PDB file of C-alpha atoms and ligand atoms in Angstrom:
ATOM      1  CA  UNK O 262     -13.590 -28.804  12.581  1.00  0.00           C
ATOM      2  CA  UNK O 263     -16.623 -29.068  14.409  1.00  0.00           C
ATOM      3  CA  UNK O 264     -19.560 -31.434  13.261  1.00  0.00           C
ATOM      4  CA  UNK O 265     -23.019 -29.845  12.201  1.00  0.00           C
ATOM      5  CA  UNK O 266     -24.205 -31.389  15.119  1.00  0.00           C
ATOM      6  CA  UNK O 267     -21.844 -29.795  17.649  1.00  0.00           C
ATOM      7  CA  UNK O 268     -22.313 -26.744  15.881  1.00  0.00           C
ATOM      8  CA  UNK O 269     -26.340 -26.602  16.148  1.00  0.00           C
ATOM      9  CA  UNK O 270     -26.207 -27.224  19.747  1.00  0.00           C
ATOM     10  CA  UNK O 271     -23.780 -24.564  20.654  1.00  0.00           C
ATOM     11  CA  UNK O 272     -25.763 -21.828  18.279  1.00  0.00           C
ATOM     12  CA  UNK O 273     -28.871 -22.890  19.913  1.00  0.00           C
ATOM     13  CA  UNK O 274     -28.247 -24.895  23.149  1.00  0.00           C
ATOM     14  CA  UNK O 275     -31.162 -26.626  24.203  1.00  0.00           C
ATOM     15  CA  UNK O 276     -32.704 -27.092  28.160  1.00  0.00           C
ATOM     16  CA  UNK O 277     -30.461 -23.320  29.339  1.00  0.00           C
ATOM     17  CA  UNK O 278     -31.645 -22.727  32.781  1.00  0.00           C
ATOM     18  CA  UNK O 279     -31.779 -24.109  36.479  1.00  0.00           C
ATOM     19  CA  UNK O 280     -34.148 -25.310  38.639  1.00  0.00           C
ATOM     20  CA  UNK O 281     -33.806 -24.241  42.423  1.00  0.00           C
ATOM     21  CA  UNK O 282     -35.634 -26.754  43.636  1.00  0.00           C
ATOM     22  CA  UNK O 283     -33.517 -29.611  41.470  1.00  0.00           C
ATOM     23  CA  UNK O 284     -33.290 -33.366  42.913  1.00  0.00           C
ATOM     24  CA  UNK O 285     -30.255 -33.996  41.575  1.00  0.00           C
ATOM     25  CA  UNK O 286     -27.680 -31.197  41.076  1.00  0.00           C
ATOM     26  CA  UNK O 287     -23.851 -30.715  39.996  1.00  0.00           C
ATOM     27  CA  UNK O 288     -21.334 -28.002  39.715  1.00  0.00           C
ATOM     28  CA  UNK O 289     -17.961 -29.173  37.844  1.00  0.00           C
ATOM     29  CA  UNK O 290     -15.213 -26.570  36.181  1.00  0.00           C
ATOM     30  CA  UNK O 291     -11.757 -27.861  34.548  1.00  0.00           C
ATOM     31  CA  UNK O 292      -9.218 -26.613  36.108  1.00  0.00           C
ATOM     32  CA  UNK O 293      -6.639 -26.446  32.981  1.00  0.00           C
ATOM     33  CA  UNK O 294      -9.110 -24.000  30.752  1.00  0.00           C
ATOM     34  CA  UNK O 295     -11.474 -22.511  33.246  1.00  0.00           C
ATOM     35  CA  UNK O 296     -14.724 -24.122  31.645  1.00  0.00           C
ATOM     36  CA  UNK O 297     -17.441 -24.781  34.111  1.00  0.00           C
ATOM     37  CA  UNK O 298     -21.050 -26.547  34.218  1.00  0.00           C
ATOM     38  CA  UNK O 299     -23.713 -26.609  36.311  1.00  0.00           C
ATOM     39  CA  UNK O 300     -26.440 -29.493  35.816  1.00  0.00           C
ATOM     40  CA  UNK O 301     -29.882 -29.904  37.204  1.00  0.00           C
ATOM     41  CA  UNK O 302     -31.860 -32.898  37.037  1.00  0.00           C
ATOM     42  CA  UNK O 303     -35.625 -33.016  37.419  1.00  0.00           C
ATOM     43  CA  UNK O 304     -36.766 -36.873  38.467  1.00  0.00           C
ATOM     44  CA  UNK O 305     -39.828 -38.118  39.314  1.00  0.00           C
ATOM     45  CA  UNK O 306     -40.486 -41.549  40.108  1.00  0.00           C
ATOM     46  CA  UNK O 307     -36.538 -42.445  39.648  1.00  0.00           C
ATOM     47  CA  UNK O 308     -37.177 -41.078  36.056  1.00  0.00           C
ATOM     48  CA  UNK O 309     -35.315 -38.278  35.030  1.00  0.00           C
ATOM     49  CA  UNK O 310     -38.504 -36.103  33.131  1.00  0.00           C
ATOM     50  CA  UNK O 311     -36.327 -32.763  32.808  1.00  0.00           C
ATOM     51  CA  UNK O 312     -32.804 -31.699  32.386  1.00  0.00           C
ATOM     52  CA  UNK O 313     -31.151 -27.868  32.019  1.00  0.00           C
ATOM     53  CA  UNK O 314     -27.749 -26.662  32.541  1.00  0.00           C
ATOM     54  CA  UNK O 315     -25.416 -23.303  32.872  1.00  0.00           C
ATOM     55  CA  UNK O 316     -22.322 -23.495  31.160  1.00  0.00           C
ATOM     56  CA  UNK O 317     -19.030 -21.077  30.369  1.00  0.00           C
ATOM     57  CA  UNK O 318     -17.081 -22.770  28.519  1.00  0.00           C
ATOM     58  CA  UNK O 319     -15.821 -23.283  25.010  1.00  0.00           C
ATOM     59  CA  UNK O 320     -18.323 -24.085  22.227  1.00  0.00           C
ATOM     60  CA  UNK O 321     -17.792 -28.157  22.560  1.00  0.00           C
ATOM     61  CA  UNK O 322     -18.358 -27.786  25.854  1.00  0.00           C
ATOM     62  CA  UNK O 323     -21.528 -25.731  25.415  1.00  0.00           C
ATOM     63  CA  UNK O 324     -22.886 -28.409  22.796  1.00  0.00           C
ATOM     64  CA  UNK O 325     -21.885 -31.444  25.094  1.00  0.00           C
ATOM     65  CA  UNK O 326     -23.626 -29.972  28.476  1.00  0.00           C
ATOM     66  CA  UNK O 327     -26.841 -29.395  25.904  1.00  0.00           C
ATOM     67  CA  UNK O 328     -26.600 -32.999  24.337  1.00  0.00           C
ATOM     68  CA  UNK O 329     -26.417 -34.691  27.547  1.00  0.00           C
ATOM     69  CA  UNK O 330     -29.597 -32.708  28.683  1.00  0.00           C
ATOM     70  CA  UNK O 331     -31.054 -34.376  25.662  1.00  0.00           C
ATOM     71  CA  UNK O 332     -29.406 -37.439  26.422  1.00  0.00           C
ATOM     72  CA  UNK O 333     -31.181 -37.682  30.011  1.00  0.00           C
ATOM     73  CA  UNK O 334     -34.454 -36.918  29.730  1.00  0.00           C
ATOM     74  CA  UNK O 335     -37.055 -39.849  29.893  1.00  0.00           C
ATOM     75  CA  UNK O 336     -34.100 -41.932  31.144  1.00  0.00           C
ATOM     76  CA  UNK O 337     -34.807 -44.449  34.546  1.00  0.00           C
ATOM     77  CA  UNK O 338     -31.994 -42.491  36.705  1.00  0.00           C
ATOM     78  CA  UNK O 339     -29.883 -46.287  36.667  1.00  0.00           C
ATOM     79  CA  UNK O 340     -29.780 -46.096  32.461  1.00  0.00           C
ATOM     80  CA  UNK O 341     -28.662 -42.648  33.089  1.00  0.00           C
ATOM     81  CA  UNK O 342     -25.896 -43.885  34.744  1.00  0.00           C
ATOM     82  CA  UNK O 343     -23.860 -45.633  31.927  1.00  0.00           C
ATOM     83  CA  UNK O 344     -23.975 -42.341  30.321  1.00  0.00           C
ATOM     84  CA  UNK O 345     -20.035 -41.763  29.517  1.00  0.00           C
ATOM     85  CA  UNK O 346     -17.969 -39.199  27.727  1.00  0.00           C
ATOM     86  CA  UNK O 347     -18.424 -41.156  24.893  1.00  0.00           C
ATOM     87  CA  UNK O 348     -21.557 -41.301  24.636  1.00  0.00           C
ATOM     88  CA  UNK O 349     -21.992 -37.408  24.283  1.00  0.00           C
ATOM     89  CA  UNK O 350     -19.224 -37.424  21.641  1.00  0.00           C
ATOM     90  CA  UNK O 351     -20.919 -39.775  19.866  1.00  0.00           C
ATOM     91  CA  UNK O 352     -24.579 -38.384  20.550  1.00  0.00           C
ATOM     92  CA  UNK O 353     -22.300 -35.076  18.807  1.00  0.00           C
ATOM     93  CA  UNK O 354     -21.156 -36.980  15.481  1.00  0.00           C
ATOM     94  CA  UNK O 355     -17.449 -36.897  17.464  1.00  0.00           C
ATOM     95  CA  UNK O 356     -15.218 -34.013  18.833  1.00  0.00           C
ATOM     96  CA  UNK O 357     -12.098 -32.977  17.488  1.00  0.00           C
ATOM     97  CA  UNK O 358      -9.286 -34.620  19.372  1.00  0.00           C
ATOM     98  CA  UNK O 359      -8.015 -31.537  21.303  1.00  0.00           C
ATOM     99  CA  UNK O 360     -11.850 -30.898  22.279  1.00  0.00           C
ATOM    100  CA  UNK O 361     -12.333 -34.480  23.086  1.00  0.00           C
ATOM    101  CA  UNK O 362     -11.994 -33.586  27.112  1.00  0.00           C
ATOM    102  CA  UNK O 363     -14.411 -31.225  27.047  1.00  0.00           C
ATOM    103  CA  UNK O 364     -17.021 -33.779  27.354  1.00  0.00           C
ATOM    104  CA  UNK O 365     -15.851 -34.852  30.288  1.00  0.00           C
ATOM    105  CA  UNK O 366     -17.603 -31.792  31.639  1.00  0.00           C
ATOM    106  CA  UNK O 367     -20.963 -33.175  30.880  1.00  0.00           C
ATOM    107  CA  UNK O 368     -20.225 -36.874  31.793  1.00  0.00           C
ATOM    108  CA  UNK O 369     -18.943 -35.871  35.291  1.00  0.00           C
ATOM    109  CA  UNK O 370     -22.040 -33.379  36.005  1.00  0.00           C
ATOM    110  CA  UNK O 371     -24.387 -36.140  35.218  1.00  0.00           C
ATOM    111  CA  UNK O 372     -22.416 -38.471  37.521  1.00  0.00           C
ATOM    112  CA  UNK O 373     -22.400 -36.026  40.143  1.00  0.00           C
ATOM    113  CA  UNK O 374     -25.823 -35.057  39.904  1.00  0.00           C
ATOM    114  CA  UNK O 375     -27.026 -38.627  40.282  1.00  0.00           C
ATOM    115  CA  UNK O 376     -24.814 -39.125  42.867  1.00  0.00           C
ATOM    116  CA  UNK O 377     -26.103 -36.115  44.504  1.00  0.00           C
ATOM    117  CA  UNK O 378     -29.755 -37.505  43.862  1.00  0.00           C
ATOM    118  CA  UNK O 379     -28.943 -40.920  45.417  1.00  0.00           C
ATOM    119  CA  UNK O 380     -27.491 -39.339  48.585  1.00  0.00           C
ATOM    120  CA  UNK O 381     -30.847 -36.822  48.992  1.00  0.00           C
ATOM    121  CA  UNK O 382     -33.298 -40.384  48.598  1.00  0.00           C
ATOM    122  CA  UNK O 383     -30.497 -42.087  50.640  1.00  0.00           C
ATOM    123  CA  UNK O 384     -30.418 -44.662  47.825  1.00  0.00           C
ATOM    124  CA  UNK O 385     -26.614 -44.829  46.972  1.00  0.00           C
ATOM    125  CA  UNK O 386     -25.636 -47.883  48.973  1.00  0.00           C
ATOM    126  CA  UNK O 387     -28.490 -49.962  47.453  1.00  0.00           C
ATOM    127  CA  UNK O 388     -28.949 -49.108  43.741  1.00  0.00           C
ATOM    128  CA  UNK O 389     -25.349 -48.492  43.087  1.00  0.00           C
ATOM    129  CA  UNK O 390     -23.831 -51.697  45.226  1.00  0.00           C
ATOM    130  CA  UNK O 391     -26.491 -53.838  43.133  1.00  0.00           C
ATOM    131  CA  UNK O 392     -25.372 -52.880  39.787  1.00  0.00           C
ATOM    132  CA  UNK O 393     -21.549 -53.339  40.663  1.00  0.00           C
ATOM    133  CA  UNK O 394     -20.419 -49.716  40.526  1.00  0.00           C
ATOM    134  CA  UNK O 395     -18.350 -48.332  42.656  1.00  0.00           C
ATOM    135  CA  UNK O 396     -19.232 -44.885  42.814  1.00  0.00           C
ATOM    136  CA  UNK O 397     -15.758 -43.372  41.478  1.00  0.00           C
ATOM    137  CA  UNK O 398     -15.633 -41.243  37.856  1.00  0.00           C
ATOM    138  CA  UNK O 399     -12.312 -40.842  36.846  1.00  0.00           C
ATOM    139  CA  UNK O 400     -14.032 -38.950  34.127  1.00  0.00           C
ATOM    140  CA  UNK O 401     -12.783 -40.958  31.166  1.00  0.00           C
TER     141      UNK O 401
HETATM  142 FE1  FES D1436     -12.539 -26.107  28.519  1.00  0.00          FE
HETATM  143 FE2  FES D1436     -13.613 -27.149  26.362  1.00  0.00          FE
HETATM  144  S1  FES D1436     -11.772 -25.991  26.496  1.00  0.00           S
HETATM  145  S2  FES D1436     -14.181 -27.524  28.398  1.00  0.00           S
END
């Protein structure tokens, strides 16, 4: 049983669209259920002021890729980073356990999509090093 939460963000997903001109950008699919996202990240100033997404996928997955848009915007691009699956199943009011993965979808993008920022502003080595993180998701 999905939460009301899940359920209003997958009959009305917020921030659906791209930008082509994105700084930060991420494509990610699951390979066991053919779900995939794509996230774009707007930041300005290493604040992330806008956040949309493309998604097919299941509803949880749907609701998580919109929540995490949520999630992101206003957020310095480093706070952004300890953004984790649970954090999105939380920000949901939880996930039934066999839909629990599926935020791993929106976790991963956002990784990604920093990452991918980082790399265009040639940042990675610095920001990343200085906070201890090592740069690998194993999407937990
Ligand atoms: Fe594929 Fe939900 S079943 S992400």
């Amino acid at each position: 049983m999905y939460s009301d939460k899940v359920l209003d963000h997958f009959h009305n997903p917020r921030n659906v669209g791209f930008f082509e001109d994105a700084e930060g950008m991420a494509q990610v699919g699951d390979p066991d259920c053919g779900d995939y996202l794509f996230l774009f990240l707007r930041i300005r100033d290493s604040m992330i002021t806008k956040a949309c997404f493309l998604c097919r996928g299941c509803p949880a997955a749907i609701a998580c890729a919109s929540v995490t848009t949520e999630l992101v915007t206003g957020l310095p691009v480093n706070d952004a980073w300890d953004i984790t699956d649970e954090t999105i199943v939380d920000a949901l009011d939880g996930l039934p356990e066999a839909k629990t993965h599926c935020s791993n979808l929106g976790a991963t993008a956002l990784h990604i999509a920093l990452f991918d920022y980082f790399h265009r502003k040639d940042k990675a080595p610095v920001e990343l090093e200085q906070r201890g993180d090592t740069g690998e998701n194993d999407g937990s």
